[in-house]
Coordinates of N, CA, C and O in Angstrom, one line a residue:
M266 N -19.0 -18.1 -29.5 CA -18.5 -16.8 -29.1 C -19.4 -16.1 -28.2 O -19.2 -14.9 -27.9
I267 N -20.4 -16.7 -27.7 CA -21.4 -16.0 -26.8 C -20.8 -15.7 -25.4 O -21.0 -14.6 -24.9
K268 N -19.9 -16.6 -24.9 CA -19.4 -16.4 -23.5 C -18.0 -15.7 -23.5 O -17.3 -15.9 -22.6
V269 N -17.7 -14.9 -24.5 CA -16.5 -14.2 -24.6 C -16.7 -12.9 -23.9 O -17.7 -12.2 -24.2
P270 N -15.7 -12.5 -23.0 CA -15.9 -11.2 -22.3 C -15.9 -10.0 -23.3 O -15.1 -10.0 -24.3
S271 N -16.6 -9.0 -23.1 CA -16.7 -7.8 -24.0 C -15.6 -6.8 -23.7 O -15.3 -6.0 -24.6
N272 N -15.0 -6.9 -22.5 CA -13.9 -6.0 -22.2 C -12.7 -6.8 -21.6 O -12.9 -7.9 -21.0
G273 N -11.5 -6.2 -21.7 CA -10.3 -6.8 -21.1 C -10.4 -6.6 -19.6 O -11.1 -5.8 -19.0
L274 N -9.6 -7.4 -18.9 CA -9.5 -7.4 -17.4 C -8.6 -6.2 -17.0 O -7.5 -6.1 -17.5
N275 N -9.1 -5.4 -16.1 CA -8.3 -4.3 -15.5 C -7.8 -4.7 -14.1 O -8.7 -4.7 -13.2
A276 N -6.6 -5.0 -14.0 CA -6.1 -5.4 -12.7 C -6.0 -4.2 -11.8 O -5.5 -3.1 -12.2
T277 N -6.4 -4.4 -10.5 CA -6.3 -3.3 -9.6 C -5.2 -3.6 -8.6 O -5.1 -4.7 -8.0
S278 N -4.3 -2.7 -8.4 CA -3.2 -2.9 -7.5 C -3.1 -1.7 -6.5 O -3.7 -0.6 -6.8
S279 N -2.5 -1.9 -5.4 CA -2.3 -0.8 -4.4 C -0.9 -0.7 -4.1 O -0.1 -1.7 -3.9
P280 N -0.4 0.5 -4.0 CA 1.0 0.7 -3.7 C 1.5 0.4 -2.3 O 2.7 0.1 -2.1
W281 N 0.6 0.4 -1.3 CA 1.0 0.1 0.0 C -0.3 -0.3 0.8 O -1.4 -0.1 0.3
P282 N -0.1 -0.9 1.9 CA -1.3 -1.4 2.7 C -2.3 -0.3 3.1 O -1.9 0.8 3.4
F283 N -3.5 -0.6 3.0 CA -4.6 0.2 3.4 C -4.8 1.5 2.5 O -5.5 2.4 2.9
A284 N -4.2 1.5 1.3 CA -4.4 2.6 0.4 C -5.6 2.4 -0.4 O -6.2 3.4 -0.8
A285 N -6.0 1.2 -0.8 CA -7.1 0.9 -1.6 C -7.9 -0.2 -1.0 O -7.4 -1.3 -0.8
W286 N -9.2 0.0 -0.9 CA -10.1 -1.0 -0.4 C -11.2 -1.3 -1.4 O -11.6 -0.5 -2.1
G287 N -11.7 -2.5 -1.3 CA -12.9 -2.9 -2.0 C -14.0 -3.3 -1.0 O -13.7 -4.0 -0.1
M288 N -15.2 -2.8 -1.2 CA -16.3 -3.1 -0.3 C -17.5 -3.6 -1.1 O -17.7 -3.1 -2.2
D289 N -18.2 -4.5 -0.5 CA -19.4 -5.0 -1.2 C -20.4 -5.5 -0.1 O -20.0 -5.9 1.0
V290 N -21.7 -5.5 -0.5 CA -22.7 -6.0 0.4 C -23.4 -7.2 -0.4 O -23.7 -7.1 -1.5
F291 N -23.5 -8.3 0.3 CA -24.1 -9.5 -0.3 C -25.5 -9.7 0.4 O -25.6 -9.6 1.7
G292 N -26.5 -9.9 -0.3 CA -27.8 -10.1 0.2 C -28.9 -9.6 -0.6 O -28.7 -8.9 -1.6
P293 N -30.1 -9.8 -0.2 CA -30.5 -10.5 1.0 C -30.3 -12.0 0.8 O -30.5 -12.5 -0.3
I294 N -29.9 -12.6 1.9 CA -29.6 -14.1 1.9 C -30.8 -14.8 2.3 O -31.4 -14.5 3.3
E295 N -31.1 -15.8 1.6 CA -32.3 -16.7 1.9 C -31.8 -18.1 2.1 O -31.0 -18.6 1.3
P296 N -32.1 -18.8 3.1 CA -33.0 -18.4 4.2 C -32.2 -17.5 5.2 O -31.0 -17.5 5.2
V297 N -32.9 -16.8 6.0 CA -32.3 -15.9 6.9 C -31.5 -16.6 7.9 O -31.9 -17.8 8.3
A298 N -30.4 -16.1 8.4 CA -29.6 -16.8 9.4 C -30.3 -16.9 10.7 O -31.3 -16.2 10.9
S299 N -29.8 -17.8 11.6 CA -30.5 -18.0 12.8 C -30.6 -16.8 13.7 O -31.5 -16.7 14.5
N300 N -29.7 -15.8 13.6 CA -29.7 -14.6 14.3 C -30.5 -13.5 13.6 O -30.5 -12.4 14.1
G301 N -31.1 -13.8 12.5 CA -32.0 -12.9 11.8 C -31.2 -12.0 10.8 O -31.8 -11.1 10.2
H302 N -29.9 -12.2 10.6 CA -29.1 -11.4 9.7 C -29.4 -11.9 8.3 O -29.4 -13.1 8.0
R303 N -29.5 -10.9 7.3 CA -29.8 -11.2 5.9 C -28.7 -10.7 5.0 O -28.8 -10.9 3.8
F304 N -27.8 -9.8 5.5 CA -26.8 -9.2 4.6 C -25.4 -9.4 5.2 O -25.2 -9.5 6.4
I305 N -24.4 -9.5 4.3 CA -23.0 -9.6 4.7 C -22.3 -8.4 4.0 O -22.3 -8.2 2.8
L306 N -21.6 -7.7 4.9 CA -20.8 -6.6 4.5 C -19.3 -7.0 4.5 O -18.8 -7.5 5.5
V307 N -18.6 -6.9 3.3 CA -17.3 -7.4 3.2 C -16.4 -6.3 2.7 O -16.7 -5.5 1.8
A308 N -15.2 -6.2 3.3 CA -14.2 -5.2 2.8 C -12.8 -6.0 2.7 O -12.5 -6.8 3.5
I309 N -12.1 -5.6 1.6 CA -10.9 -6.3 1.2 C -9.8 -5.2 1.0 O -10.0 -4.3 0.1
D310 N -8.7 -5.3 1.6 CA -7.5 -4.5 1.3 C -6.8 -5.1 0.1 O -6.4 -6.2 0.1
Y311 N -6.6 -4.3 -0.9 CA -6.1 -4.8 -2.2 C -4.6 -5.2 -2.1 O -4.1 -6.0 -2.8
F312 N -3.9 -4.6 -1.1 CA -2.4 -4.8 -1.0 C -2.2 -6.1 -0.2 O -1.5 -7.0 -0.6
T313 N -2.7 -6.1 1.1 CA -2.4 -7.3 2.0 C -3.4 -8.4 1.8 O -3.2 -9.5 2.3
K314 N -4.5 -8.2 1.0 CA -5.6 -9.2 0.8 C -6.3 -9.5 2.2 O -6.9 -10.5 2.3
W315 N -6.2 -8.6 3.1 CA -6.9 -8.7 4.4 C -8.4 -8.6 4.2 O -8.9 -7.6 3.6
V316 N -9.2 -9.5 4.7 CA -10.6 -9.5 4.5 C -11.3 -9.3 5.9 O -10.9 -9.9 6.8
E317 N -12.3 -8.4 5.9 CA -13.2 -8.3 7.0 C -14.6 -8.5 6.5 O -15.0 -7.9 5.5
A318 N -15.4 -9.3 7.2 CA -16.7 -9.6 6.8 C -17.6 -9.7 8.1 O -17.2 -10.3 9.1
V319 N -18.8 -9.0 8.0 CA -19.7 -9.0 9.2 C -21.1 -9.1 8.6 O -21.4 -8.5 7.6
S320 N -22.0 -9.9 9.3 CA -23.3 -10.0 8.9 C -24.2 -9.0 9.6 O -23.9 -8.7 10.8
Y321 N -25.3 -8.6 9.0 CA -26.2 -7.6 9.5 C -27.6 -7.9 9.1 O -27.9 -8.5 8.1
K322 N -28.6 -7.4 10.0 CA -30.0 -7.6 9.6 C -30.4 -6.6 8.5 O -31.1 -7.0 7.6
V323 N -29.9 -5.4 8.6 CA -30.1 -4.3 7.6 C -28.8 -3.6 7.4 O -28.1 -3.3 8.4
V324 N -28.5 -3.2 6.2 CA -27.3 -2.4 5.9 C -27.8 -1.0 5.5 O -28.4 -0.8 4.5
T325 N -27.4 -0.1 6.4 CA -27.7 1.4 6.2 C -26.4 2.2 6.1 O -25.3 1.6 6.3
K326 N -26.5 3.4 5.8 CA -25.3 4.3 5.8 C -24.6 4.3 7.1 O -23.4 4.3 7.2
K327 N -25.4 4.3 8.2 CA -24.7 4.3 9.5 C -24.0 3.0 9.8 O -22.9 3.0 10.4
V328 N -24.6 1.9 9.4 CA -23.9 0.6 9.5 C -22.6 0.5 8.8 O -21.6 0.1 9.3
V329 N -22.6 1.0 7.6 CA -21.3 1.1 6.8 C -20.3 2.0 7.4 O -19.1 1.6 7.5
A330 N -20.7 3.2 7.9 CA -19.8 4.1 8.5 C -19.2 3.5 9.8 O -18.0 3.6 10.0
D331 N -20.0 2.8 10.6 CA -19.6 2.2 11.8 C -18.6 1.1 11.5 O -17.6 0.9 12.1
F332 N -18.9 0.3 10.4 CA -18.0 -0.8 10.0 C -16.7 -0.3 9.6 O -15.6 -0.8 10.0
V333 N -16.6 0.8 8.8 CA -15.4 1.4 8.4 C -14.6 1.9 9.6 O -13.4 1.7 9.8
R334 N -15.3 2.7 10.5 CA -14.6 3.2 11.6 C -14.1 2.1 12.6 O -12.9 2.2 13.0
D335 N -14.9 1.2 12.9 CA -14.5 0.2 13.9 C -13.6 -0.9 13.3 O -12.6 -1.2 13.9
R336 N -13.9 -1.4 12.1 CA -13.1 -2.5 11.6 C -11.8 -2.1 10.9 O -10.7 -2.5 11.1
I337 N -12.0 -1.2 9.9 CA -10.8 -0.8 9.1 C -9.8 0.1 9.9 O -8.6 -0.2 9.8
N338 N -10.3 1.0 10.7 CA -9.4 1.8 11.5 C -8.7 0.9 12.5 O -7.5 1.1 12.8
R339 N -9.4 -0.1 13.0 CA -8.7 -1.1 14.0 C -7.6 -1.9 13.3 O -6.5 -2.1 13.8
M340 N -7.8 -2.3 12.0 CA -6.8 -3.0 11.3 C -5.6 -2.1 11.0 O -4.5 -2.6 11.0
S341 N -5.9 -0.9 10.6 CA -4.7 0.0 10.3 C -3.9 0.3 11.6 O -2.7 0.4 11.5
I342 N -4.6 0.4 12.7 CA -3.9 0.6 14.0 C -3.0 -0.6 14.3 O -1.8 -0.4 14.7
A343 N -3.5 -1.8 14.1 CA -2.8 -3.0 14.3 C -1.6 -3.1 13.4 O -0.5 -3.5 13.8
F344 N -1.8 -2.7 12.1 CA -0.7 -2.7 11.1 C 0.4 -1.7 11.5 O 1.6 -2.0 11.5
N345 N 0.0 -0.5 11.9 CA 0.9 0.6 12.2 C 1.7 0.3 13.4 O 2.8 0.9 13.6
K346 N 1.3 -0.6 14.3 CA 2.1 -0.9 15.5 C 3.4 -1.6 15.1 O 4.4 -1.6 15.8
R347 N 3.3 -2.3 13.9 CA 4.5 -3.1 13.5 C 5.4 -2.3 12.5 O 6.4 -2.8 12.1
V348 N 5.0 -1.1 12.2 CA 5.8 -0.3 11.3 C 7.0 0.3 12.0 O 6.9 0.8 13.1
K349 N 8.1 0.2 11.4 CA 9.4 0.7 11.9 C 9.8 1.9 11.1 O 10.1 1.7 9.9
A350 N 9.6 3.1 11.6 CA 9.9 4.3 10.9 C 11.4 4.4 10.5 O 12.3 4.0 11.4
R351 N 11.7 4.8 9.3 CA 13.1 5.0 8.9 C 13.3 6.4 8.7 O 12.6 7.1 8.0
R352 N 14.3 6.9 9.5 CA 14.6 8.4 9.4 C 15.9 8.6 8.7 O 16.9 7.8 8.8
F353 N 15.9 9.6 7.8 CA 17.1 9.9 7.1 C 17.6 11.3 7.4 O 16.8 12.1 7.8
A354 N 18.9 11.5 7.3 CA 19.5 12.8 7.6 C 20.4 13.2 6.5 O 21.0 12.3 5.8
P355 N 20.6 14.5 6.2 CA 21.5 14.9 5.2 C 22.9 14.3 5.4 O 23.4 14.3 6.6
G356 N 23.5 13.8 4.4 CA 24.9 13.3 4.4 C 24.9 11.7 4.5 O 25.9 11.1 4.3
Q357 N 23.7 11.1 4.8 CA 23.7 9.7 4.8 C 23.8 9.1 3.4 O 23.3 9.7 2.5
L358 N 24.4 7.9 3.3 CA 24.4 7.2 2.1 C 23.2 6.3 1.9 O 22.8 5.6 2.9
V359 N 22.6 6.2 0.7 CA 21.4 5.4 0.5 C 21.6 4.7 -0.9 O 22.4 5.2 -1.7
L360 N 20.8 3.7 -1.1 CA 20.6 3.0 -2.4 C 19.2 3.3 -2.8 O 18.3 3.4 -2.0
K361 N 19.0 3.5 -4.1 CA 17.7 3.8 -4.7 C 17.2 2.5 -5.5 O 17.9 1.9 -6.2
K362 N 16.0 2.2 -5.2 CA 15.3 1.1 -5.8 C 15.2 1.3 -7.3 O 14.8 2.4 -7.8
I363 N 15.4 0.2 -8.1 CA 15.2 0.3 -9.6 C 13.8 -0.3 -9.8 O 13.6 -1.4 -9.5
F364 N 13.0 0.6 -10.4 CA 11.6 0.1 -10.6 C 11.5 -0.5 -12.0 O 12.3 -0.2 -12.9
P365 N 10.5 -1.4 -12.2 CA 10.4 -2.1 -13.5 C 10.3 -1.3 -14.7 O 10.7 -1.6 -15.8
H366 N 9.7 -0.1 -14.6 CA 9.5 0.8 -15.8 C 10.7 1.6 -16.1 O 10.8 2.3 -17.1
Q367 N 11.8 1.5 -15.3 CA 13.0 2.3 -15.6 C 13.9 1.6 -16.6 O 13.8 0.4 -16.8
D368 N 14.7 2.4 -17.3 CA 15.6 1.8 -18.3 C 16.6 0.9 -17.7 O 17.1 -0.1 -18.3
E369 N 17.0 1.1 -16.4 CA 18.0 0.3 -15.7 C 17.5 -1.1 -15.4 O 18.3 -2.0 -15.1
A370 N 16.2 -1.3 -15.4 CA 15.6 -2.6 -15.1 C 15.8 -3.5 -16.4 O 15.1 -3.3 -17.4
K371 N 16.7 -4.4 -16.3 CA 17.0 -5.2 -17.5 C 16.7 -6.7 -17.3 O 17.2 -7.5 -18.0
G372 N 15.8 -7.1 -16.4 CA 15.4 -8.4 -16.3 C 15.7 -9.0 -14.9 O 16.0 -8.3 -14.0
K373 N 15.4 -10.3 -14.8 CA 15.4 -11.0 -13.6 C 16.7 -11.0 -12.8 O 16.8 -10.9 -11.6
F374 N 17.8 -11.0 -13.6 CA 19.1 -11.2 -12.9 C 19.9 -9.8 -12.8 O 21.0 -9.8 -12.4
S375 N 19.2 -8.7 -13.1 CA 19.9 -7.4 -13.0 C 19.7 -7.0 -11.5 O 18.8 -7.4 -10.8
P376 N 20.5 -6.0 -11.1 CA 20.4 -5.6 -9.7 C 19.1 -4.8 -9.4 O 18.5 -4.3 -10.3
N377 N 18.6 -4.9 -8.2 CA 17.4 -4.2 -7.8 C 17.6 -2.8 -7.2 O 16.7 -2.0 -7.0
W378 N 18.9 -2.5 -6.9 CA 19.2 -1.2 -6.3 C 20.3 -0.6 -7.0 O 21.2 -1.2 -7.6
Q379 N 20.4 0.8 -7.0 CA 21.5 1.5 -7.7 C 22.0 2.5 -6.7 O 21.2 3.1 -5.9
G380 N 23.2 2.9 -6.8 CA 23.8 3.9 -6.0 C 25.2 3.5 -5.6 O 25.8 2.7 -6.3
P381 N 25.8 4.0 -4.6 CA 25.1 4.8 -3.5 C 24.9 6.3 -3.9 O 25.6 6.8 -4.8
Y382 N 24.0 6.9 -3.3 CA 23.7 8.3 -3.4 C 23.8 8.9 -2.0 O 23.7 8.2 -1.0
M383 N 23.9 10.2 -1.9 CA 23.9 10.9 -0.6 C 22.6 11.7 -0.4 O 22.1 12.3 -1.4
V384 N 22.1 11.7 0.8 CA 20.9 12.4 1.1 C 21.3 13.9 1.2 O 22.2 14.3 2.0
H385 N 20.8 14.7 0.3 CA 21.1 16.1 0.2 C 20.2 17.0 1.2 O 20.7 17.8 1.9
Q386 N 18.9 16.6 1.1 CA 17.9 17.3 1.9 C 16.8 16.4 2.2 O 16.4 15.6 1.4
V387 N 16.2 16.5 3.4 CA 15.0 15.8 3.9 C 13.9 16.7 3.9 O 13.9 17.8 4.6
L388 N 12.8 16.4 3.1 CA 11.6 17.3 3.0 C 10.5 16.7 3.8 O 10.6 15.6 4.3
T389 N 9.4 17.5 4.0 CA 8.3 17.0 4.7 C 7.6 15.8 4.0 O 7.7 15.7 2.7
G390 N 7.0 15.0 4.7 CA 6.3 13.9 4.1 C 7.2 12.7 3.7 O 6.9 11.9 2.8
E391 N 8.4 12.7 4.3 CA 9.4 11.7 4.1 C 10.0 11.6 2.6 O 10.3 10.6 2.2
A392 N 10.0 12.8 2.0 CA 10.6 12.9 0.7 C 12.0 13.3 0.8 O 12.4 14.0 1.8
L393 N 12.9 12.9 -0.1 CA 14.3 13.1 0.0 C 14.8 13.8 -1.3 O 14.3 13.4 -2.4
I394 N 15.7 14.7 -1.2 CA 16.5 15.2 -2.4 C 17.8 14.5 -2.3 O 18.5 14.5 -1.3
L395 N 18.2 13.8 -3.3 CA 19.4 13.0 -3.4 C 20.5 13.7 -4.2 O 20.2 14.6 -5.0
A396 N 21.7 13.3 -3.9 CA 22.8 13.9 -4.7 C 23.7 12.7 -5.1 O 23.9 11.7 -4.4
E397 N 24.3 12.9 -6.3 CA 25.3 11.9 -6.7 C 26.5 12.0 -5.8 O 26.7 13.0 -5.1
M398 N 27.4 11.0 -5.9 CA 28.6 11.0 -5.0 C 29.5 12.1 -5.4 O 30.3 12.6 -4.5
D399 N 29.4 12.6 -6.6 CA 30.3 13.8 -7.0 C 29.7 15.1 -6.6 O 30.3 16.2 -6.9
G400 N 28.5 15.1 -6.0 CA 27.9 16.3 -5.5 C 26.8 16.9 -6.3 O 26.1 17.8 -5.9
E401 N 26.6 16.3 -7.5 CA 25.5 16.8 -8.4 C 24.1 16.5 -7.7 O 23.8 15.3 -7.5
V402 N 23.3 17.5 -7.5 CA 22.0 17.3 -6.8 C 21.0 17.0 -7.8 O 20.9 17.7 -8.9
W403 N 20.1 16.1 -7.5 CA 19.0 15.7 -8.3 C 17.9 16.8 -8.3 O 17.6 17.3 -7.2
P404 N 17.3 17.1 -9.4 CA 16.3 18.1 -9.4 C 14.9 17.7 -8.8 O 14.2 18.6 -8.4
K405 N 14.7 16.4 -8.8 CA 13.4 16.0 -8.3 C 13.5 15.2 -6.9 O 14.5 14.5 -6.7
A406 N 12.5 15.3 -6.1 CA 12.5 14.6 -4.8 C 12.1 13.1 -5.1 O 11.5 12.8 -6.1
I407 N 12.5 12.3 -4.2 CA 12.1 10.8 -4.2 C 11.5 10.4 -2.9 O 11.9 10.9 -1.8
N408 N 10.5 9.6 -2.9 CA 9.9 9.1 -1.7 C 10.9 8.2 -1.0 O 11.6 7.4 -1.5
S409 N 10.9 8.3 0.4 CA 11.9 7.6 1.2 C 11.6 6.1 1.2 O 12.4 5.3 1.5
D410 N 10.4 5.7 0.7 CA 10.0 4.3 0.6 C 10.9 3.6 -0.5 O 11.0 2.4 -0.5
A411 N 11.4 4.4 -1.4 CA 12.2 3.9 -2.6 C 13.7 3.8 -2.3 O 14.4 3.6 -3.3
V412 N 14.1 4.1 -1.1 CA 15.5 4.1 -0.8 C 15.7 3.3 0.5 O 14.8 3.1 1.3
K413 N 17.0 2.8 0.6 CA 17.4 2.2 1.9 C 18.8 2.6 2.2 O 19.6 3.0 1.4
R414 N 19.1 2.5 3.5 CA 20.4 2.9 4.0 C 21.5 2.1 3.3 O 21.3 0.9 3.1
Y415 N 22.6 2.7 3.1 CA 23.8 2.0 2.5 C 24.9 2.2 3.6 O 25.3 3.3 4.0
Y416 N 25.4 1.0 4.0 CA 26.5 1.0 5.1 C 27.8 0.7 4.4 O 27.9 -0.3 3.7
V417 N 28.8 1.5 4.7 CA 30.1 1.2 4.2 C 31.0 0.5 5.2 O 30.9 0.6 6.3

């Protein structure tokens, strides 16, 4: 029982790309690389599993700041070029995603979407106030990432 872990594993997840990163520095590496570099700075996006790694002679606060600015911002710009914005307007019909923690989620063969609902109001930050088809308005807003257009 000597090699038994003392704590359980805590899985880390990210709700969307570039929301959570892991960074680490490896080194000093022996023998030194031919270019004199002794450290490797690595960053991993937890959602996309995108890895960026660069070797350095010395890792300082400025090196890390430059790495984040140059590498991670560059990756988010490349990702955002492929993003297709979805705009909603009051009166549109939408379906709402059923999340695993909801009572409506009943297993593998149950539907993933419920509705249709009508967009009652569009708030800042892409949040929506939905209404039932009979006109009853929901008291809470929902993120537009959790809905999709419903076409009749």
